[in-house]
Short mmCIF file of C-alpha atoms in Angstrom, two decimals:
data_model
loop_
_atom_site.label_atom_id
_atom_site.label_comp_id
_atom_site.label_asym_id
_atom_site.label_seq_id
_atom_site.Cartn_x
_atom_site.Cartn_y
_atom_site.Cartn_z
CA MET A 657 59.86 -30.91 14.32
CA ASN A 658 60.63 -34.33 16.08
CA THR A 659 57.29 -35.91 16.01
CA LYS A 660 58.53 -39.10 17.74
CA HIS A 661 57.53 -37.17 21.85
CA ALA A 662 54.89 -34.47 20.33
CA ARG A 663 51.98 -34.49 22.39
CA LEU A 664 48.28 -34.03 21.56
CA ALA A 665 46.72 -32.23 24.30
CA VAL A 666 42.89 -33.09 24.13
CA VAL A 667 40.36 -30.89 25.66
CA VAL A 668 36.87 -31.92 26.97
CA LYS A 669 34.41 -30.45 28.91
CA GLY A 670 34.50 -32.11 32.01
CA TRP A 671 36.57 -36.30 32.44
CA PRO A 672 35.16 -38.28 33.40
CA ARG A 673 31.84 -38.81 31.92
CA LEU A 674 29.78 -41.67 32.27
CA SER A 675 27.18 -40.65 29.31
CA GLU A 676 30.64 -40.34 27.30
CA THR A 677 31.56 -43.19 26.31
CA PHE A 678 32.69 -42.09 22.92
CA ILE A 679 35.24 -39.88 23.75
CA ALA A 680 36.81 -42.72 26.45
CA GLN A 681 36.28 -45.21 23.20
CA GLU A 682 38.34 -42.52 21.43
CA LEU A 683 40.57 -41.83 23.25
CA VAL A 684 41.57 -45.47 24.42
CA ALA A 685 41.82 -46.86 20.94
CA LEU A 686 44.26 -43.68 19.96
CA GLU A 687 46.44 -44.09 22.79
CA GLU A 688 46.98 -47.51 21.71
CA MET A 689 47.66 -46.26 18.41
CA GLY A 690 50.38 -45.17 19.14
CA HIS A 691 49.23 -41.17 19.91
CA ASP A 692 50.97 -39.57 23.23
CA LEU A 693 48.07 -37.56 25.41
CA GLU A 694 47.40 -35.78 27.42
CA ILE A 695 43.81 -34.70 28.61
CA TRP A 696 42.29 -30.70 30.00
CA SER A 697 39.99 -31.30 31.58
CA LEU A 698 37.11 -27.60 31.65
CA ARG A 699 35.54 -29.62 34.62
CA PHE A 700 36.07 -31.59 37.35
CA PRO A 701 34.02 -35.35 37.13
CA THR A 702 30.49 -35.03 39.18
CA ASP A 703 29.55 -38.74 38.88
CA LYS A 704 30.16 -41.82 41.31
CA LYS A 705 31.04 -44.50 38.75
CA ARG A 706 33.85 -44.80 35.86
CA HIS A 707 33.84 -47.22 33.22
CA PRO A 708 36.29 -49.66 32.68
CA LEU A 709 37.20 -47.95 29.42
CA HIS A 710 38.45 -44.75 31.44
CA ASP A 711 40.89 -46.94 33.58
CA ARG A 712 42.51 -48.13 30.19
CA LEU A 713 43.59 -44.97 29.78
CA LYS A 714 46.79 -43.64 30.47
CA ALA A 715 47.30 -39.94 29.65
CA LYS A 716 47.38 -37.42 32.11
CA VAL A 717 44.76 -35.48 32.97
CA ASN A 718 44.69 -32.06 34.43
CA TYR A 719 41.31 -29.80 35.24
CA LEU A 720 41.74 -26.56 34.60
CA PRO A 721 39.73 -23.58 36.77
CA GLU A 722 35.94 -24.21 36.46
CA TYR A 723 35.18 -21.33 37.81
CA LEU A 724 38.04 -18.18 37.71
CA TYR A 725 37.67 -17.09 40.87
CA GLN A 726 38.59 -19.89 42.89
CA GLU A 727 42.32 -20.12 41.26
CA PRO A 728 42.40 -16.45 40.10
CA LEU A 729 46.20 -16.72 40.75
CA ARG A 730 47.05 -19.51 38.75
CA VAL A 731 44.63 -16.62 35.97
CA LEU A 732 46.77 -14.04 37.15
CA ARG A 733 49.97 -16.97 36.21
CA GLY A 734 48.37 -17.39 32.97
CA ILE A 735 47.80 -14.32 31.92
CA GLY A 736 51.38 -13.07 32.47
CA ARG A 737 53.24 -15.98 31.37
CA ASN A 738 51.34 -15.55 27.84
CA ILE A 739 51.30 -11.56 27.79
CA LEU A 740 54.73 -10.82 26.25
CA ARG A 741 53.77 -13.52 23.07
CA THR A 742 52.23 -11.48 19.89
CA GLY A 743 49.59 -14.54 19.74
CA PHE A 744 48.49 -13.01 23.80
CA TRP A 745 46.96 -9.95 21.92
CA LYS A 746 45.91 -11.68 18.64
CA ALA A 747 43.56 -14.19 21.49
CA THR A 748 42.62 -10.90 22.86
CA ALA A 749 41.39 -9.28 19.87
CA VAL A 750 39.47 -12.63 18.48
CA TRP A 751 37.97 -13.01 21.96
CA LEU A 752 36.48 -9.54 22.90
CA TRP A 753 34.76 -9.84 19.30
CA ASP A 754 33.16 -13.00 20.49
CA LEU A 755 32.50 -11.10 23.35
CA MET A 756 30.74 -8.00 21.74
CA ARG A 757 28.45 -11.06 20.51
CA ASP A 758 28.15 -13.70 23.37
CA ARG A 759 28.34 -11.14 26.66
CA THR A 760 27.86 -14.00 28.89
CA THR A 761 30.35 -14.95 32.13
CA ASN A 762 31.02 -18.30 30.37
CA ARG A 763 32.69 -16.04 27.32
CA GLY A 764 34.72 -14.99 30.48
CA ARG A 765 35.69 -18.15 31.91
CA ARG A 766 37.14 -19.20 28.40
CA PHE A 767 39.44 -16.96 27.63
CA GLY A 768 40.30 -17.22 31.21
CA GLN A 769 40.74 -20.77 30.82
CA ALA A 770 42.40 -20.20 27.69
CA CYS A 771 45.47 -18.82 29.56
CA VAL A 772 46.10 -21.69 32.14
CA LEU A 773 46.04 -23.88 29.13
CA ALA A 774 48.44 -21.64 26.87
CA ALA A 775 51.01 -20.88 29.87
CA GLU A 776 51.02 -24.48 30.98
CA LEU A 777 51.14 -26.47 27.91
CA PRO A 778 54.45 -28.87 28.33
CA PRO A 779 56.97 -27.78 25.25
CA GLU A 780 56.68 -30.28 23.61
CA THR A 781 52.58 -29.82 22.60
CA ALA A 782 52.38 -30.12 19.03
CA ALA A 783 48.84 -29.12 18.79
CA LEU A 784 45.41 -28.64 20.51
CA TYR A 785 42.12 -31.46 19.60
CA ALA A 786 38.79 -30.43 21.69
CA HIS A 787 35.41 -32.67 22.04
CA PHE A 788 32.40 -30.32 21.36
CA MET A 789 32.47 -27.55 18.70
CA HIS A 790 31.53 -24.85 21.52
CA THR A 791 32.66 -24.56 25.05
CA PRO A 792 36.12 -26.22 24.49
CA ALA A 793 36.83 -25.95 21.03
CA SER A 794 36.51 -22.13 22.44
CA VAL A 795 38.96 -22.30 25.11
CA THR A 796 40.64 -24.95 22.26
CA ARG A 797 40.80 -21.45 19.85
CA TYR A 798 42.35 -19.40 22.46
CA ALA A 799 44.64 -21.19 23.71
CA ALA A 800 45.84 -22.19 19.96
CA ILE A 801 46.36 -18.83 19.08
CA MET A 802 48.60 -17.34 22.19
CA ARG A 803 50.27 -20.19 21.41
CA GLY A 804 50.30 -20.21 17.76
CA MET A 805 49.31 -24.33 17.40
CA ASP A 806 47.16 -26.15 14.87
CA TRP A 807 44.19 -27.19 16.14
CA GLY A 808 41.21 -29.94 15.40
CA VAL A 809 38.03 -30.64 17.01
CA SER A 810 35.36 -32.60 17.12
CA ALA A 811 31.39 -31.36 17.36
CA HIS A 812 28.46 -34.10 17.98
CA ALA A 813 24.81 -32.95 18.47
CA LYS A 814 23.80 -30.44 21.08
CA ASP A 815 27.59 -28.12 20.21
CA ILE A 816 26.61 -28.28 16.73
CA TRP A 817 23.18 -27.54 16.52
CA THR A 818 22.60 -24.90 19.70
CA SER A 819 25.94 -22.90 19.00
CA PRO A 820 25.16 -19.62 16.78
CA GLU A 821 25.67 -20.02 13.49
CA TRP A 822 28.71 -16.72 13.50
CA GLU A 823 30.46 -19.01 15.85
CA LYS A 824 30.28 -21.95 14.07
CA ARG A 825 31.61 -20.03 10.89
CA GLU A 826 34.14 -18.35 12.53
CA LYS A 827 35.36 -21.92 13.97
CA LEU A 828 35.62 -22.77 10.42
CA GLN A 829 37.43 -20.28 8.78
CA ALA A 830 41.26 -20.24 8.02
CA SER A 831 41.00 -16.36 7.77
CA THR A 832 39.57 -16.27 11.67
CA TYR A 833 41.58 -19.20 13.70
CA GLY A 834 39.07 -21.91 12.83
CA ALA A 835 39.86 -25.40 13.32
CA GLU A 836 42.32 -27.25 10.59
CA PHE A 837 39.87 -30.02 10.92
CA LEU A 838 36.41 -30.24 12.24
CA ALA A 839 35.54 -34.04 12.72
CA THR A 840 32.23 -34.69 13.00
CA CYS A 841 29.78 -38.11 13.46
CA THR A 842 27.36 -37.86 11.52
CA GLY A 843 26.35 -37.45 7.50
CA PHE A 844 22.78 -34.78 8.89
CA GLY A 845 26.10 -32.55 11.30
CA ALA A 846 28.36 -33.44 8.26
CA GLU A 847 26.37 -31.79 5.53
CA HIS A 848 25.49 -28.94 7.82
CA LEU A 849 29.23 -27.92 9.26
CA LYS A 850 30.47 -27.86 5.48
CA GLY A 851 28.70 -25.53 4.34
CA LEU A 852 29.34 -22.39 6.83
CA ALA A 853 33.66 -23.86 5.88
CA ASP A 854 35.42 -22.22 3.68
CA ARG A 855 36.29 -25.00 2.25
CA ARG A 856 34.37 -28.30 2.40
CA ASP A 857 36.93 -30.62 2.80
CA ARG A 858 37.70 -28.89 6.04
CA VAL A 859 35.18 -30.89 7.74
CA GLU A 860 34.57 -35.20 6.94
CA LEU A 861 32.55 -37.47 8.41
CA ILE A 862 33.46 -39.94 10.86
CA TYR A 863 31.01 -41.92 12.69
CA HIS A 864 32.37 -43.09 16.48
CA GLY A 865 31.38 -46.84 14.96
CA LEU A 866 31.26 -48.90 18.28
CA ASP A 867 34.23 -51.73 19.02
CA LEU A 868 33.01 -54.99 19.41
CA ALA A 869 36.43 -55.89 21.96
CA ARG A 870 33.97 -54.33 24.97
CA PHE A 871 30.74 -55.66 24.31
CA PRO A 872 30.44 -59.85 25.47
CA ALA A 873 28.82 -61.62 22.27
CA PRO A 874 24.88 -61.33 21.91
CA PRO A 875 22.80 -63.60 23.58
CA GLU A 876 20.81 -66.24 22.09
CA ARG A 877 17.38 -64.29 21.85
CA THR A 878 13.79 -66.21 21.77
CA ILE A 879 10.47 -65.80 22.25
CA THR A 880 10.16 -66.47 25.86
CA ASP A 881 6.90 -65.42 28.23
CA GLY A 882 6.98 -63.33 31.37
CA PRO A 883 6.81 -59.15 30.99
CA LEU A 884 7.69 -57.21 28.20
CA ARG A 885 10.12 -55.67 29.21
CA LEU A 886 11.42 -52.46 27.99
CA LEU A 887 14.99 -50.30 28.47
CA SER A 888 15.84 -46.92 28.14
CA VAL A 889 19.13 -45.08 28.56
CA GLY A 890 19.65 -41.50 28.65
CA ARG A 891 20.00 -38.57 30.30
CA LEU A 892 16.73 -37.10 32.13
CA VAL A 893 16.89 -34.23 29.51
CA GLU A 894 14.32 -32.64 27.38
CA LYS A 895 15.42 -34.25 24.19
CA LYS A 896 15.78 -37.33 25.26
CA GLY A 897 11.35 -37.41 25.22
CA PHE A 898 11.25 -39.33 28.39
CA ASP A 899 8.34 -37.71 29.12
CA ASN A 900 6.36 -38.70 25.54
CA LEU A 901 7.77 -42.46 26.54
CA ILE A 902 5.61 -42.23 29.92
CA ALA A 903 2.86 -40.96 27.97
CA ALA A 904 2.57 -43.44 26.10
CA LEU A 905 3.33 -46.05 29.25
CA GLY A 906 0.10 -45.12 29.85
CA GLN A 907 -1.39 -45.77 26.93
CA LEU A 908 -0.69 -49.23 27.17
CA PRO A 909 -3.80 -51.93 26.90
CA GLU A 910 -4.39 -52.99 30.29
CA THR A 911 -4.22 -56.49 29.09
CA LEU A 912 -0.35 -56.44 28.29
CA ASP A 913 1.87 -56.83 31.06
CA TRP A 914 5.15 -54.38 30.65
CA HIS A 915 7.91 -53.23 33.19
CA TRP A 916 10.69 -50.19 31.94
CA GLN A 917 13.71 -49.38 33.25
CA HIS A 918 15.60 -46.45 32.85
CA ILE A 919 19.30 -46.20 33.16
CA GLY A 920 20.79 -42.69 33.17
CA GLY A 921 21.40 -40.09 35.29
CA GLY A 922 19.66 -36.01 35.75
CA ASN A 923 16.84 -34.65 37.94
CA GLY A 924 13.70 -37.46 37.63
CA ASP A 925 11.25 -36.21 40.60
CA THR A 926 9.12 -34.59 37.14
CA LEU A 927 9.53 -37.96 35.43
CA LYS A 928 8.40 -40.14 38.67
CA ALA A 929 5.42 -37.70 39.04
CA GLN A 930 3.90 -38.26 35.90
CA ALA A 931 4.12 -42.14 36.31
CA ARG A 932 2.51 -41.90 39.32
CA ASP A 933 -0.07 -40.09 38.31
CA LEU A 934 -1.01 -42.44 35.33
CA GLY A 935 -0.76 -45.18 37.70
CA ILE A 936 2.08 -47.12 36.23
CA ASP A 937 4.99 -45.79 38.98
CA HIS A 938 5.05 -49.72 39.93
CA ARG A 939 5.80 -51.03 36.35
CA ILE A 940 9.53 -48.69 36.54
CA THR A 941 12.14 -48.99 38.15
CA TRP A 942 14.33 -45.73 37.99
CA SER A 943 18.43 -47.25 37.99
CA GLY A 944 20.13 -44.05 37.49
CA ALA A 945 23.39 -43.55 35.90
CA CYS A 946 25.40 -46.65 35.35
CA ASP A 947 29.05 -48.16 34.14
CA GLN A 948 28.97 -50.22 31.06
CA PRO A 949 28.68 -53.78 32.87
CA GLU A 950 25.78 -52.39 34.39
CA VAL A 951 24.03 -51.34 31.22
CA ILE A 952 24.87 -54.47 29.15
CA GLU A 953 23.34 -56.80 31.63
CA ALA A 954 20.29 -54.16 30.98
CA MET A 955 20.17 -55.04 27.26
CA ARG A 956 21.07 -58.54 27.27
CA ALA A 957 18.15 -58.56 29.82
CA SER A 958 15.38 -56.80 28.39
CA ASP A 959 13.40 -57.33 25.23
CA ILE A 960 12.87 -53.40 23.47
CA PHE A 961 15.05 -51.04 23.70
CA VAL A 962 13.28 -47.03 22.94
CA LEU A 963 14.65 -43.68 23.10
CA PRO A 964 12.24 -41.06 21.63
CA SER A 965 14.62 -38.63 20.85
CA ARG A 966 13.00 -35.24 19.99
CA ILE A 967 14.52 -31.99 18.57
CA ALA A 968 14.23 -29.46 22.27
CA LYS A 969 13.12 -26.25 22.31
CA ASP A 970 16.38 -25.01 22.05
CA GLY A 971 17.21 -26.61 18.74
CA ASP A 972 18.91 -29.33 21.04
CA ARG A 973 19.12 -32.94 19.32
CA ASP A 974 20.75 -36.60 20.22
CA GLY A 975 22.99 -37.69 17.04
CA LEU A 976 23.68 -41.42 16.44
CA PRO A 977 23.61 -41.42 19.92
CA ASN A 978 25.76 -44.55 20.65
CA VAL A 979 23.83 -46.24 22.60
CA LEU A 980 21.89 -47.21 19.36
CA MET A 981 25.34 -49.66 18.55
CA GLU A 982 24.66 -50.82 21.96
CA ALA A 983 21.80 -51.90 21.93
CA ALA A 984 22.58 -53.17 18.83
CA SER A 985 25.09 -55.22 19.74
CA GLN A 986 23.28 -57.04 22.02
CA LYS A 987 20.75 -58.04 19.43
CA LEU A 988 18.47 -55.74 20.89
CA CYS A 989 15.20 -54.74 19.78
CA ILE A 990 15.01 -51.00 18.95
CA LEU A 991 11.91 -48.18 18.95
CA SER A 992 13.61 -45.07 18.45
CA THR A 993 12.46 -41.49 16.33
CA PRO A 994 14.07 -40.20 13.05
CA VAL A 995 15.08 -37.85 14.49
CA SER A 996 18.85 -36.00 13.45
CA ALA A 997 20.99 -38.79 11.92
CA ILE A 998 19.64 -42.21 14.21
CA PRO A 999 17.98 -43.20 10.00
CA GLU A 1000 22.00 -43.07 8.80
CA PHE A 1001 22.13 -46.19 11.31
CA ILE A 1002 18.47 -48.00 11.29
CA ASP A 1003 15.75 -48.13 8.42
CA THR A 1004 12.19 -48.71 10.01
CA GLY A 1005 11.00 -51.65 9.95
CA VAL A 1006 14.28 -53.98 8.42
CA HIS A 1007 17.07 -52.49 11.97
CA GLY A 1008 14.09 -51.60 14.40
CA ILE A 1009 11.31 -49.38 14.22
CA LEU A 1010 11.42 -45.05 13.71
CA SER A 1011 8.14 -43.82 15.53
CA ASP A 1012 6.81 -39.98 15.47
CA ASP A 1013 7.36 -39.25 18.97
CA ALA A 1014 4.10 -38.67 19.91
CA PRO A 1015 2.83 -40.58 22.97
CA LYS A 1016 -0.13 -42.18 20.31
CA ALA A 1017 2.70 -43.02 18.25
CA LEU A 1018 5.06 -44.84 20.30
CA ALA A 1019 1.88 -46.70 22.43
CA ALA A 1020 0.85 -48.37 18.98
CA ALA A 1021 4.67 -49.24 17.92
CA MET A 1022 5.59 -50.33 21.67
CA THR A 1023 1.69 -52.63 21.15
CA ASP A 1024 2.79 -54.21 17.70
CA LEU A 1025 6.48 -55.15 18.92
CA ALA A 1026 4.85 -56.94 22.05
CA ASP A 1027 2.50 -58.70 19.47
CA ASN A 1028 5.32 -59.75 17.04
CA PRO A 1029 8.21 -61.32 19.20
CA GLN A 1030 9.35 -63.37 15.98
CA LYS A 1031 9.54 -59.19 14.00
CA ARG A 1032 11.57 -57.99 17.19
CA LEU A 1033 13.97 -60.67 16.67
CA SER A 1034 14.48 -60.15 12.92
CA MET A 1035 15.18 -56.67 12.83
CA ALA A 1036 17.46 -56.86 15.34
CA GLU A 1037 19.24 -59.73 14.08
CA ALA A 1038 19.64 -56.75 10.72
CA ALA A 1039 20.69 -54.85 13.23
CA TYR A 1040 22.97 -56.45 14.35
CA GLU A 1041 24.33 -57.60 10.71
CA ARG A 1042 24.75 -53.34 10.00
CA LEU A 1043 26.84 -52.82 12.88
CA THR A 1044 29.41 -55.05 11.75
CA ASN A 1045 29.11 -54.31 8.29
CA HIS A 1046 29.38 -50.90 8.48
CA PHE A 1047 29.33 -49.11 11.70
CA LEU A 1048 32.17 -51.12 13.42
CA MET A 1049 34.90 -48.31 15.00
CA GLY A 1050 38.02 -50.03 13.19
CA PRO A 1051 37.86 -47.91 9.50
CA HIS A 1052 36.15 -44.76 11.45
CA ILE A 1053 39.14 -44.15 13.96
CA LYS A 1054 42.02 -44.91 11.49
CA ALA A 1055 40.38 -41.56 9.25
CA LEU A 1056 40.56 -40.04 12.88
CA ASP A 1057 44.59 -41.19 13.52
CA ALA A 1058 45.59 -39.46 9.52
CA ARG A 1059 43.74 -36.48 10.26
CA LEU A 1060 45.49 -36.58 14.24
CA LYS A 1061 48.74 -36.86 12.39
CA ALA A 1062 48.71 -34.21 9.82
CA LEU A 1063 48.10 -32.64 12.87
CA ILE A 1064 50.94 -32.79 14.63
CA GLY A 1065 53.06 -33.11 11.82
CA GLU A 1066 53.67 -36.89 11.51
#
């Protein structure tokens, strides 16, 4: 194979997405390392803003039919171009077996998108690489079988903890056309997935890390007068625990002057009503989805970053949120919870505080940090040191680079 012009097809759920800076950061870095990428997105963008990172990516972006009925002729052409391939019938058999265990319209849509992807991949495509182990990996797997290609995948959080075990296991077995490798961004997730793979070395822990070149040097933090400035960044979904945080804010001492700013997309009507009922809505700013420069500006103006992550009823949970490393990059004191892989970055009492997610515990932690500003500064310094010593992007992107080069045959 002439690998000089080998192209790596990258399958993502949606592009671009404000909440997935870790993917944009990775793809930009891979391009700068010489990878020739082409993006295939299962969904059209819904965010009104973009991060500067998105504009740095040179890769061509293609959109597969988001719903098959919207582009029926394209789907039929995809089936027609693949039907004479031996791999098409192998992929069909795999898909039908999956469909027997997951009788959903989403499963049908995955196969239709895979047919289009397999039909439209440029001839120089050497391999496929998916972000997220659930829907994107399914589309990638079916298309790879049709085309007789190798594929790899990065798994993160929701895709690991809400996917059925049979599906995760089969995507990690050579005998069932599984991925050549799976990269995952937490040790917690890596150990779980290694236990499902036919070979433990099929799974590799590769932290996203942070590219500090994208961030300004941290501000000089000092103890100042005025309200305690609290900041949270995250989508308004159950696993982020913002309802518990609002309840905790309602329990803060009346003598404490504070203000909370939330950044992130999602429907906040219920949370805003909760704040009104508690009589604290005048102390809250709902900023909605923001781009990276706006997030950084808010971090630099805040005293405590609060992310009260928890396990949702369906098992969904955070992995190691990149936003915690972003907060550390600006020497912003961190208050979070010991969910999933968050303790891999933060030792409580050293790099920040990991509290129980119950409102009473969160309120006590915020009150303690309000009363001890020097403690905040000390832990923020320690978190910055941990970030720069162990969680920068460089070493981790090199590990992914090696995996991807092996995947495309370089």
